[in-house]
Amino acid sequence: MPVKAGERLDPEATRARILAAASEVFAQRGIHAVGINEVAEAAGASKLTIYRNFGSKDGLVEAVLTDRTTRVRAWHERAAGQADTGRDRILAVFDLVATWYAEAGFRGCAMMNAATEDRGRDGAPRQLAQDHLAFYRGLFGRLLAEAGARDPETTARQLVVVLEGATIISAVDRNPGLGAEARVIVEMLLDAA
């Protein structure tokens, strides 16, 4: 979307438009398969504008993933905060992801997809994916402690395995019903905790 004559340039809107476009094309085709030219075309921005805002393609990838994880964390915190107990808060997170699995165009977790595509490098995608997993362990650990679980740390790790496993399988199999199956597993883990 090039700026029309007479429109005022808005650097924040330009940055947001580039992030949204890059997020979409990276999700569709993969980080390594997409070049800056494709992002520039999708965003209606020049390569110079992208480099000025993000420094490099790696900087753009990091910004896309950072933006995504910030929004996902807020999304999960909101869902958890709307329930009354630690147990119900954990189930609310799994109910939320079940609705996500059913969305048209669901492609799985952007963090895990990027880290997997990065193939063993220790760059931003891997670090951000590790931080993302740590967020889930922390969220579940806190909610499990509120619920009086005997071993919140171990159960939190198990819940993350269920969450990420269900997300990957749902994306690969294109099976939105995995959210309900994951919730059943989570209920058993919570009963045992």
PDB file of C-alpha atoms in Angstrom, residues 13-176:
ATOM      1  CA  ALA A  13       1.795   2.501  10.779  1.00  0.00           C
ATOM      2  CA  THR A  14       4.471   1.719   8.176  1.00  0.00           C
ATOM      3  CA  ARG A  15       6.360  -0.471  10.642  1.00  0.00           C
ATOM      4  CA  ALA A  16       3.138  -2.264  11.655  1.00  0.00           C
ATOM      5  CA  ARG A  17       2.196  -2.824   8.001  1.00  0.00           C
ATOM      6  CA  ILE A  18       5.634  -4.314   7.267  1.00  0.00           C
ATOM      7  CA  LEU A  19       5.426  -6.578  10.330  1.00  0.00           C
ATOM      8  CA  ALA A  20       1.955  -7.799   9.338  1.00  0.00           C
ATOM      9  CA  ALA A  21       2.974  -8.457   5.741  1.00  0.00           C
ATOM     10  CA  ALA A  22       6.206 -10.200   6.737  1.00  0.00           C
ATOM     11  CA  SER A  23       4.384 -12.313   9.295  1.00  0.00           C
ATOM     12  CA  GLU A  24       1.917 -13.476   6.659  1.00  0.00           C
ATOM     13  CA  VAL A  25       4.440 -14.297   3.928  1.00  0.00           C
ATOM     14  CA  PHE A  26       6.822 -15.969   6.403  1.00  0.00           C
ATOM     15  CA  ALA A  27       3.948 -18.112   7.703  1.00  0.00           C
ATOM     16  CA  GLN A  28       2.843 -19.064   4.186  1.00  0.00           C
ATOM     17  CA  ARG A  29       6.210 -19.863   2.639  1.00  0.00           C
ATOM     18  CA  GLY A  30       8.806 -20.022   5.409  1.00  0.00           C
ATOM     19  CA  ILE A  31      11.415 -17.571   6.602  1.00  0.00           C
ATOM     20  CA  HIS A  32      14.248 -18.787   4.407  1.00  0.00           C
ATOM     21  CA  ALA A  33      12.121 -19.056   1.254  1.00  0.00           C
ATOM     22  CA  VAL A  34      11.010 -15.416   1.436  1.00  0.00           C
ATOM     23  CA  GLY A  35      13.266 -12.568   0.387  1.00  0.00           C
ATOM     24  CA  ILE A  36      13.088  -8.901   1.287  1.00  0.00           C
ATOM     25  CA  ASN A  37      11.720  -8.105  -2.192  1.00  0.00           C
ATOM     26  CA  GLU A  38       8.671 -10.279  -1.511  1.00  0.00           C
ATOM     27  CA  VAL A  39       8.112  -8.675   1.891  1.00  0.00           C
ATOM     28  CA  ALA A  40       8.486  -5.204   0.357  1.00  0.00           C
ATOM     29  CA  GLU A  41       5.917  -6.004  -2.314  1.00  0.00           C
ATOM     30  CA  ALA A  42       3.462  -7.513   0.187  1.00  0.00           C
ATOM     31  CA  ALA A  43       3.851  -4.524   2.523  1.00  0.00           C
ATOM     32  CA  GLY A  44       3.768  -1.859  -0.171  1.00  0.00           C
ATOM     33  CA  ALA A  45       7.082  -0.560   1.140  1.00  0.00           C
ATOM     34  CA  SER A  46      10.536  -0.112  -0.311  1.00  0.00           C
ATOM     35  CA  LYS A  47      13.456  -2.333   0.618  1.00  0.00           C
ATOM     36  CA  LEU A  48      15.140   0.795   1.967  1.00  0.00           C
ATOM     37  CA  THR A  49      12.203   1.392   4.328  1.00  0.00           C
ATOM     38  CA  ILE A  50      12.419  -2.199   5.562  1.00  0.00           C
ATOM     39  CA  TYR A  51      16.170  -1.953   6.129  1.00  0.00           C
ATOM     40  CA  ARG A  52      15.786   1.449   7.789  1.00  0.00           C
ATOM     41  CA  ASN A  53      13.207   0.005  10.214  1.00  0.00           C
ATOM     42  CA  PHE A  54      14.735  -3.412  10.870  1.00  0.00           C
ATOM     43  CA  GLY A  55      18.389  -3.275   9.802  1.00  0.00           C
ATOM     44  CA  SER A  56      18.424  -6.623   8.005  1.00  0.00           C
ATOM     45  CA  LYS A  57      16.247  -9.595   7.153  1.00  0.00           C
ATOM     46  CA  ASP A  58      17.351 -11.215  10.434  1.00  0.00           C
ATOM     47  CA  GLY A  59      16.254  -8.056  12.234  1.00  0.00           C
ATOM     48  CA  LEU A  60      12.879  -8.234  10.483  1.00  0.00           C
ATOM     49  CA  VAL A  61      12.473 -11.911  11.419  1.00  0.00           C
ATOM     50  CA  GLU A  62      13.312 -11.110  15.035  1.00  0.00           C
ATOM     51  CA  ALA A  63      10.841  -8.200  15.073  1.00  0.00           C
ATOM     52  CA  VAL A  64       8.070 -10.360  13.565  1.00  0.00           C
ATOM     53  CA  LEU A  65       8.622 -13.116  16.119  1.00  0.00           C
ATOM     54  CA  THR A  66       8.939 -10.675  19.034  1.00  0.00           C
ATOM     55  CA  ASP A  67       5.696  -8.987  18.006  1.00  0.00           C
ATOM     56  CA  ARG A  68       3.983 -12.355  17.684  1.00  0.00           C
ATOM     57  CA  THR A  69       5.129 -13.661  21.064  1.00  0.00           C
ATOM     58  CA  THR A  70       4.110 -10.419  22.782  1.00  0.00           C
ATOM     59  CA  ARG A  71       0.597 -10.729  21.356  1.00  0.00           C
ATOM     60  CA  VAL A  72       0.362 -14.464  22.137  1.00  0.00           C
ATOM     61  CA  ARG A  73       1.454 -13.935  25.744  1.00  0.00           C
ATOM     62  CA  ALA A  74      -1.157 -11.222  26.252  1.00  0.00           C
ATOM     63  CA  TRP A  75      -3.785 -13.447  24.611  1.00  0.00           C
ATOM     64  CA  HIS A  76      -3.041 -16.326  27.005  1.00  0.00           C
ATOM     65  CA  GLU A  77      -2.811 -14.100  30.070  1.00  0.00           C
ATOM     66  CA  ARG A  78      -6.213 -12.575  29.231  1.00  0.00           C
ATOM     67  CA  ALA A  79      -7.786 -16.014  28.802  1.00  0.00           C
ATOM     68  CA  ALA A  80      -6.292 -17.288  32.051  1.00  0.00           C
ATOM     69  CA  GLY A  81      -7.300 -14.127  33.896  1.00  0.00           C
ATOM     70  CA  GLN A  82     -10.956 -14.570  32.998  1.00  0.00           C
ATOM     71  CA  ALA A  83     -11.280 -17.844  34.920  1.00  0.00           C
ATOM     72  CA  ASP A  84     -11.593 -18.157  38.693  1.00  0.00           C
ATOM     73  CA  THR A  85      -9.221 -20.901  39.828  1.00  0.00           C
ATOM     74  CA  GLY A  86      -5.755 -22.044  38.836  1.00  0.00           C
ATOM     75  CA  ARG A  87      -7.192 -25.246  37.330  1.00  0.00           C
ATOM     76  CA  ASP A  88      -9.871 -23.352  35.385  1.00  0.00           C
ATOM     77  CA  ARG A  89      -7.265 -20.843  34.233  1.00  0.00           C
ATOM     78  CA  ILE A  90      -5.123 -23.614  32.785  1.00  0.00           C
ATOM     79  CA  LEU A  91      -8.141 -25.134  31.059  1.00  0.00           C
ATOM     80  CA  ALA A  92      -9.038 -21.684  29.680  1.00  0.00           C
ATOM     81  CA  VAL A  93      -5.648 -21.557  27.936  1.00  0.00           C
ATOM     82  CA  PHE A  94      -6.300 -24.938  26.337  1.00  0.00           C
ATOM     83  CA  ASP A  95      -9.840 -23.916  25.362  1.00  0.00           C
ATOM     84  CA  LEU A  96      -8.360 -20.826  23.742  1.00  0.00           C
ATOM     85  CA  VAL A  97      -5.858 -22.781  21.661  1.00  0.00           C
ATOM     86  CA  ALA A  98      -8.596 -25.213  20.636  1.00  0.00           C
ATOM     87  CA  THR A  99     -10.425 -22.281  19.018  1.00  0.00           C
ATOM     88  CA  TRP A 100      -7.153 -21.235  17.368  1.00  0.00           C
ATOM     89  CA  TYR A 101      -6.688 -24.723  15.857  1.00  0.00           C
ATOM     90  CA  ALA A 102     -10.121 -24.354  14.223  1.00  0.00           C
ATOM     91  CA  GLU A 103      -9.308 -21.024  12.539  1.00  0.00           C
ATOM     92  CA  ALA A 104      -9.073 -21.023   8.759  1.00  0.00           C
ATOM     93  CA  GLY A 105      -5.450 -21.003   7.677  1.00  0.00           C
ATOM     94  CA  PHE A 106      -4.108 -22.328  11.012  1.00  0.00           C
ATOM     95  CA  ARG A 107      -0.406 -23.124  10.483  1.00  0.00           C
ATOM     96  CA  GLY A 108       0.812 -23.922  13.970  1.00  0.00           C
ATOM     97  CA  CYS A 109       3.040 -21.959  16.320  1.00  0.00           C
ATOM     98  CA  ALA A 110       5.100 -19.302  14.524  1.00  0.00           C
ATOM     99  CA  MET A 111       7.836 -19.566  17.177  1.00  0.00           C
ATOM    100  CA  MET A 112       8.283 -23.321  16.849  1.00  0.00           C
ATOM    101  CA  ASN A 113       7.997 -23.169  13.047  1.00  0.00           C
ATOM    102  CA  ALA A 114      10.717 -20.513  12.866  1.00  0.00           C
ATOM    103  CA  ALA A 115      13.009 -22.329  15.307  1.00  0.00           C
ATOM    104  CA  THR A 116      12.588 -25.584  13.401  1.00  0.00           C
ATOM    105  CA  GLU A 117      13.257 -23.863  10.099  1.00  0.00           C
ATOM    106  CA  ASP A 118      16.371 -22.240  11.547  1.00  0.00           C
ATOM    107  CA  ARG A 119      17.895 -25.739  11.851  1.00  0.00           C
ATOM    108  CA  GLY A 120      20.129 -25.644  14.857  1.00  0.00           C
ATOM    109  CA  ARG A 121      21.424 -22.094  14.577  1.00  0.00           C
ATOM    110  CA  ASP A 122      21.513 -20.198  17.825  1.00  0.00           C
ATOM    111  CA  GLY A 123      19.947 -17.097  16.320  1.00  0.00           C
ATOM    112  CA  ALA A 124      16.902 -15.094  17.307  1.00  0.00           C
ATOM    113  CA  PRO A 125      14.291 -17.690  16.215  1.00  0.00           C
ATOM    114  CA  ARG A 126      15.743 -20.346  18.505  1.00  0.00           C
ATOM    115  CA  GLN A 127      16.189 -17.945  21.432  1.00  0.00           C
ATOM    116  CA  LEU A 128      12.695 -16.521  21.031  1.00  0.00           C
ATOM    117  CA  ALA A 129      11.231 -20.050  20.833  1.00  0.00           C
ATOM    118  CA  GLN A 130      13.060 -20.973  24.043  1.00  0.00           C
ATOM    119  CA  ASP A 131      11.706 -17.821  25.699  1.00  0.00           C
ATOM    120  CA  HIS A 132       8.233 -18.697  24.428  1.00  0.00           C
ATOM    121  CA  LEU A 133       8.427 -22.159  25.999  1.00  0.00           C
ATOM    122  CA  ALA A 134       9.748 -20.634  29.232  1.00  0.00           C
ATOM    123  CA  PHE A 135       6.742 -18.287  29.252  1.00  0.00           C
ATOM    124  CA  TYR A 136       4.376 -21.267  29.082  1.00  0.00           C
ATOM    125  CA  ARG A 137       6.269 -23.139  31.807  1.00  0.00           C
ATOM    126  CA  GLY A 138       6.119 -20.027  33.992  1.00  0.00           C
ATOM    127  CA  LEU A 139       2.433 -19.385  33.303  1.00  0.00           C
ATOM    128  CA  PHE A 140       1.438 -22.977  33.974  1.00  0.00           C
ATOM    129  CA  GLY A 141       3.744 -23.217  37.004  1.00  0.00           C
ATOM    130  CA  ARG A 142       2.169 -20.123  38.531  1.00  0.00           C
ATOM    131  CA  LEU A 143      -1.359 -21.352  37.857  1.00  0.00           C
ATOM    132  CA  LEU A 144      -0.561 -24.827  39.179  1.00  0.00           C
ATOM    133  CA  ALA A 145       0.861 -23.344  42.378  1.00  0.00           C
ATOM    134  CA  GLU A 146      -2.371 -21.336  42.768  1.00  0.00           C
ATOM    135  CA  ALA A 147      -4.302 -24.580  42.343  1.00  0.00           C
ATOM    136  CA  GLY A 148      -2.205 -26.306  45.036  1.00  0.00           C
ATOM    137  CA  ALA A 149      -0.380 -28.785  42.801  1.00  0.00           C
ATOM    138  CA  ARG A 150       2.238 -30.943  44.559  1.00  0.00           C
ATOM    139  CA  ASP A 151       4.906 -30.459  41.874  1.00  0.00           C
ATOM    140  CA  PRO A 152       4.025 -27.415  39.763  1.00  0.00           C
ATOM    141  CA  GLU A 153       7.325 -27.382  37.870  1.00  0.00           C
ATOM    142  CA  THR A 154       7.066 -30.949  36.554  1.00  0.00           C
ATOM    143  CA  THR A 155       3.383 -30.650  35.704  1.00  0.00           C
ATOM    144  CA  ALA A 156       4.008 -27.302  33.983  1.00  0.00           C
ATOM    145  CA  ARG A 157       6.606 -28.966  31.729  1.00  0.00           C
ATOM    146  CA  GLN A 158       4.130 -31.739  30.930  1.00  0.00           C
ATOM    147  CA  LEU A 159       1.438 -29.201  30.050  1.00  0.00           C
ATOM    148  CA  VAL A 160       3.825 -27.468  27.661  1.00  0.00           C
ATOM    149  CA  VAL A 161       4.541 -30.803  25.968  1.00  0.00           C
ATOM    150  CA  VAL A 162       0.800 -31.346  25.521  1.00  0.00           C
ATOM    151  CA  LEU A 163       0.243 -27.788  24.278  1.00  0.00           C
ATOM    152  CA  GLU A 164       3.067 -27.721  21.744  1.00  0.00           C
ATOM    153  CA  GLY A 165       2.537 -31.335  20.688  1.00  0.00           C
ATOM    154  CA  ALA A 166      -1.158 -30.732  20.037  1.00  0.00           C
ATOM    155  CA  THR A 167      -0.345 -27.524  18.172  1.00  0.00           C
ATOM    156  CA  ILE A 168       2.140 -29.251  15.862  1.00  0.00           C
ATOM    157  CA  ILE A 169      -0.053 -32.279  15.221  1.00  0.00           C
ATOM    158  CA  SER A 170      -3.134 -30.139  14.652  1.00  0.00           C
ATOM    159  CA  ALA A 171      -1.239 -28.074  12.066  1.00  0.00           C
ATOM    160  CA  VAL A 172       0.315 -31.064  10.301  1.00  0.00           C
ATOM    161  CA  ASP A 173      -2.837 -33.205  10.267  1.00  0.00           C
ATOM    162  CA  ARG A 174      -5.141 -30.192   9.763  1.00  0.00           C
ATOM    163  CA  ASN A 175      -7.204 -31.574  12.601  1.00  0.00           C
ATOM    164  CA  PRO A 176      -8.853 -28.896  14.760  1.00  0.00           C
TER     165      PRO A 176
END
